[in-house]
């Protein structure tokens, strides 16, 4: 089964799909409120699944990127323990190396 599209094309479509889902999840905190919108996003992607014309695909991708940019959440959800989260590096363990290296200082 050969495909006319490259692996990079597939990765781009997967990335676009995931960005749409994550953005919708930023707008709807509860999963039960998010799920119908996720199904609608999947239906939109499935509707364009069999488009083979590269120019038509480029136009679809441009519209999708513009739509995503218009709907992008201004304050996206960041998990607490991830970089930028509220608990990121809150209780870091102390360094195992000496704070002041006396041996290195003695050689100078």
mmCIF file with all atom_site columns, N, CA, C and O in Angstrom, residues 89-108:
data_model
loop_
_atom_site.group_PDB
_atom_site.id
_atom_site.type_symbol
_atom_site.label_atom_id
_atom_site.label_alt_id
_atom_site.label_comp_id
_atom_site.label_asym_id
_atom_site.label_entity_id
_atom_site.label_seq_id
_atom_site.pdbx_PDB_ins_code
_atom_site.Cartn_x
_atom_site.Cartn_y
_atom_site.Cartn_z
_atom_site.occupancy
_atom_site.B_iso_or_equiv
_atom_site.pdbx_formal_charge
_atom_site.auth_seq_id
_atom_site.auth_comp_id
_atom_site.auth_asym_id
_atom_site.auth_atom_id
_atom_site.pdbx_PDB_model_num
ATOM 1  N N  . UNK A 1 89  ? 9.976  23.574 39.528 1.00 0.00 ? 89  UNK A N  1
ATOM 2  C CA . UNK A 1 89  ? 11.173 23.799 40.342 1.00 0.00 ? 89  UNK A CA 1
ATOM 3  C C  . UNK A 1 89  ? 10.869 24.399 41.712 1.00 0.00 ? 89  UNK A C  1
ATOM 4  O O  . UNK A 1 89  ? 11.683 25.116 42.284 1.00 0.00 ? 89  UNK A O  1
ATOM 5  N N  . UNK A 1 90  ? 9.681  24.103 42.245 1.00 0.00 ? 90  UNK A N  1
ATOM 6  C CA . UNK A 1 90  ? 9.329  24.666 43.538 1.00 0.00 ? 90  UNK A CA 1
ATOM 7  C C  . UNK A 1 90  ? 10.177 24.074 44.655 1.00 0.00 ? 90  UNK A C  1
ATOM 8  O O  . UNK A 1 90  ? 10.733 24.794 45.470 1.00 0.00 ? 90  UNK A O  1
ATOM 9  N N  . UNK A 1 91  ? 10.270 22.765 44.730 1.00 0.00 ? 91  UNK A N  1
ATOM 10 C CA . UNK A 1 91  ? 11.042 22.110 45.784 1.00 0.00 ? 91  UNK A CA 1
ATOM 11 C C  . UNK A 1 91  ? 12.189 21.325 45.168 1.00 0.00 ? 91  UNK A C  1
ATOM 12 O O  . UNK A 1 91  ? 12.251 20.109 45.262 1.00 0.00 ? 91  UNK A O  1
ATOM 13 N N  . UNK A 1 92  ? 13.098 22.028 44.584 1.00 0.00 ? 92  UNK A N  1
ATOM 14 C CA . UNK A 1 92  ? 14.257 21.376 43.970 1.00 0.00 ? 92  UNK A CA 1
ATOM 15 C C  . UNK A 1 92  ? 15.152 20.813 45.059 1.00 0.00 ? 92  UNK A C  1
ATOM 16 O O  . UNK A 1 92  ? 15.340 21.440 46.105 1.00 0.00 ? 92  UNK A O  1
ATOM 17 N N  . UNK A 1 93  ? 15.738 19.648 44.803 1.00 0.00 ? 93  UNK A N  1
ATOM 18 C CA . UNK A 1 93  ? 16.676 19.118 45.794 1.00 0.00 ? 93  UNK A CA 1
ATOM 19 C C  . UNK A 1 93  ? 17.932 19.992 45.844 1.00 0.00 ? 93  UNK A C  1
ATOM 20 O O  . UNK A 1 93  ? 18.290 20.621 44.855 1.00 0.00 ? 93  UNK A O  1
ATOM 21 N N  . UNK A 1 94  ? 18.594 20.034 46.990 1.00 0.00 ? 94  UNK A N  1
ATOM 22 C CA . UNK A 1 94  ? 19.805 20.855 47.078 1.00 0.00 ? 94  UNK A CA 1
ATOM 23 C C  . UNK A 1 94  ? 20.894 20.294 46.176 1.00 0.00 ? 94  UNK A C  1
ATOM 24 O O  . UNK A 1 94  ? 20.924 19.097 45.894 1.00 0.00 ? 94  UNK A O  1
ATOM 25 N N  . UNK A 1 95  ? 21.811 21.131 45.737 1.00 0.00 ? 95  UNK A N  1
ATOM 26 C CA . UNK A 1 95  ? 22.882 20.644 44.864 1.00 0.00 ? 95  UNK A CA 1
ATOM 27 C C  . UNK A 1 95  ? 23.787 19.667 45.613 1.00 0.00 ? 95  UNK A C  1
ATOM 28 O O  . UNK A 1 95  ? 24.031 19.817 46.810 1.00 0.00 ? 95  UNK A O  1
ATOM 29 N N  . UNK A 1 96  ? 24.272 18.660 44.898 1.00 0.00 ? 96  UNK A N  1
ATOM 30 C CA . UNK A 1 96  ? 25.162 17.677 45.533 1.00 0.00 ? 96  UNK A CA 1
ATOM 31 C C  . UNK A 1 96  ? 26.614 18.148 45.537 1.00 0.00 ? 96  UNK A C  1
ATOM 32 O O  . UNK A 1 96  ? 27.414 17.667 46.324 1.00 0.00 ? 96  UNK A O  1
ATOM 33 N N  . UNK A 1 97  ? 26.940 19.075 44.676 1.00 0.00 ? 97  UNK A N  1
ATOM 34 C CA . UNK A 1 97  ? 28.303 19.603 44.651 1.00 0.00 ? 97  UNK A CA 1
ATOM 35 C C  . UNK A 1 97  ? 28.429 20.723 45.692 1.00 0.00 ? 97  UNK A C  1
ATOM 36 O O  . UNK A 1 97  ? 27.439 21.333 46.077 1.00 0.00 ? 97  UNK A O  1
ATOM 37 N N  . UNK A 1 98  ? 29.644 20.985 46.134 1.00 0.00 ? 98  UNK A N  1
ATOM 38 C CA . UNK A 1 98  ? 29.805 22.075 47.116 1.00 0.00 ? 98  UNK A CA 1
ATOM 39 C C  . UNK A 1 98  ? 29.451 23.430 46.499 1.00 0.00 ? 98  UNK A C  1
ATOM 40 O O  . UNK A 1 98  ? 29.673 23.663 45.311 1.00 0.00 ? 98  UNK A O  1
ATOM 41 N N  . UNK A 1 99  ? 28.873 24.283 47.305 1.00 0.00 ? 99  UNK A N  1
ATOM 42 C CA . UNK A 1 99  ? 28.503 25.606 46.836 1.00 0.00 ? 99  UNK A CA 1
ATOM 43 C C  . UNK A 1 99  ? 29.761 26.420 46.542 1.00 0.00 ? 99  UNK A C  1
ATOM 44 O O  . UNK A 1 99  ? 29.852 27.130 45.559 1.00 0.00 ? 99  UNK A O  1
ATOM 45 N N  . UNK A 1 100 ? 30.753 26.294 47.418 1.00 0.00 ? 100 UNK A N  1
ATOM 46 C CA . UNK A 1 100 ? 32.036 26.976 47.216 1.00 0.00 ? 100 UNK A CA 1
ATOM 47 C C  . UNK A 1 100 ? 33.109 25.904 47.204 1.00 0.00 ? 100 UNK A C  1
ATOM 48 O O  . UNK A 1 100 ? 33.293 25.178 48.180 1.00 0.00 ? 100 UNK A O  1
ATOM 49 N N  . UNK A 1 101 ? 33.820 25.784 46.106 1.00 0.00 ? 101 UNK A N  1
ATOM 50 C CA . UNK A 1 101 ? 34.823 24.739 45.970 1.00 0.00 ? 101 UNK A CA 1
ATOM 51 C C  . UNK A 1 101 ? 36.151 25.229 46.567 1.00 0.00 ? 101 UNK A C  1
ATOM 52 O O  . UNK A 1 101 ? 36.892 25.985 45.946 1.00 0.00 ? 101 UNK A O  1
ATOM 53 N N  . UNK A 1 102 ? 36.430 24.790 47.792 1.00 0.00 ? 102 UNK A N  1
ATOM 54 C CA . UNK A 1 102 ? 37.637 25.229 48.496 1.00 0.00 ? 102 UNK A CA 1
ATOM 55 C C  . UNK A 1 102 ? 38.899 24.700 47.834 1.00 0.00 ? 102 UNK A C  1
ATOM 56 O O  . UNK A 1 102 ? 39.931 25.367 47.842 1.00 0.00 ? 102 UNK A O  1
ATOM 57 N N  . UNK A 1 103 ? 38.831 23.506 47.273 1.00 0.00 ? 103 UNK A N  1
ATOM 58 C CA . UNK A 1 103 ? 40.018 22.933 46.646 1.00 0.00 ? 103 UNK A CA 1
ATOM 59 C C  . UNK A 1 103 ? 40.401 23.723 45.394 1.00 0.00 ? 103 UNK A C  1
ATOM 60 O O  . UNK A 1 103 ? 41.581 23.968 45.166 1.00 0.00 ? 103 UNK A O  1
ATOM 61 N N  . UNK A 1 104 ? 39.454 24.117 44.615 1.00 0.00 ? 104 UNK A N  1
ATOM 62 C CA . UNK A 1 104 ? 39.743 24.889 43.400 1.00 0.00 ? 104 UNK A CA 1
ATOM 63 C C  . UNK A 1 104 ? 40.264 26.274 43.770 1.00 0.00 ? 104 UNK A C  1
ATOM 64 O O  . UNK A 1 104 ? 41.122 26.827 43.092 1.00 0.00 ? 104 UNK A O  1
ATOM 65 N N  . UNK A 1 105 ? 39.769 26.846 44.839 1.00 0.00 ? 105 UNK A N  1
ATOM 66 C CA . UNK A 1 105 ? 40.179 28.182 45.270 1.00 0.00 ? 105 UNK A CA 1
ATOM 67 C C  . UNK A 1 105 ? 41.608 28.158 45.821 1.00 0.00 ? 105 UNK A C  1
ATOM 68 O O  . UNK A 1 105 ? 42.332 29.122 45.698 1.00 0.00 ? 105 UNK A O  1
ATOM 69 N N  . UNK A 1 106 ? 42.026 27.049 46.408 1.00 0.00 ? 106 UNK A N  1
ATOM 70 C CA . UNK A 1 106 ? 43.365 26.969 47.007 1.00 0.00 ? 106 UNK A CA 1
ATOM 71 C C  . UNK A 1 106 ? 44.457 26.951 45.938 1.00 0.00 ? 106 UNK A C  1
ATOM 72 O O  . UNK A 1 106 ? 45.585 27.335 46.212 1.00 0.00 ? 106 UNK A O  1
ATOM 73 N N  . UNK A 1 107 ? 44.152 26.524 44.740 1.00 0.00 ? 107 UNK A N  1
ATOM 74 C CA . UNK A 1 107 ? 45.146 26.457 43.676 1.00 0.00 ? 107 UNK A CA 1
ATOM 75 C C  . UNK A 1 107 ? 45.414 27.817 43.048 1.00 0.00 ? 107 UNK A C  1
ATOM 76 O O  . UNK A 1 107 ? 46.371 27.976 42.305 1.00 0.00 ? 107 UNK A O  1
ATOM 77 N N  . UNK A 1 108 ? 44.653 28.802 43.310 1.00 0.00 ? 108 UNK A N  1
ATOM 78 C CA . UNK A 1 108 ? 44.838 30.100 42.675 1.00 0.00 ? 108 UNK A CA 1
ATOM 79 C C  . UNK A 1 108 ? 45.628 31.018 43.515 1.00 0.00 ? 108 UNK A C  1
ATOM 80 O O  . UNK A 1 108 ? 45.788 31.329 44.505 1.00 0.00 ? 108 UNK A O  1
#
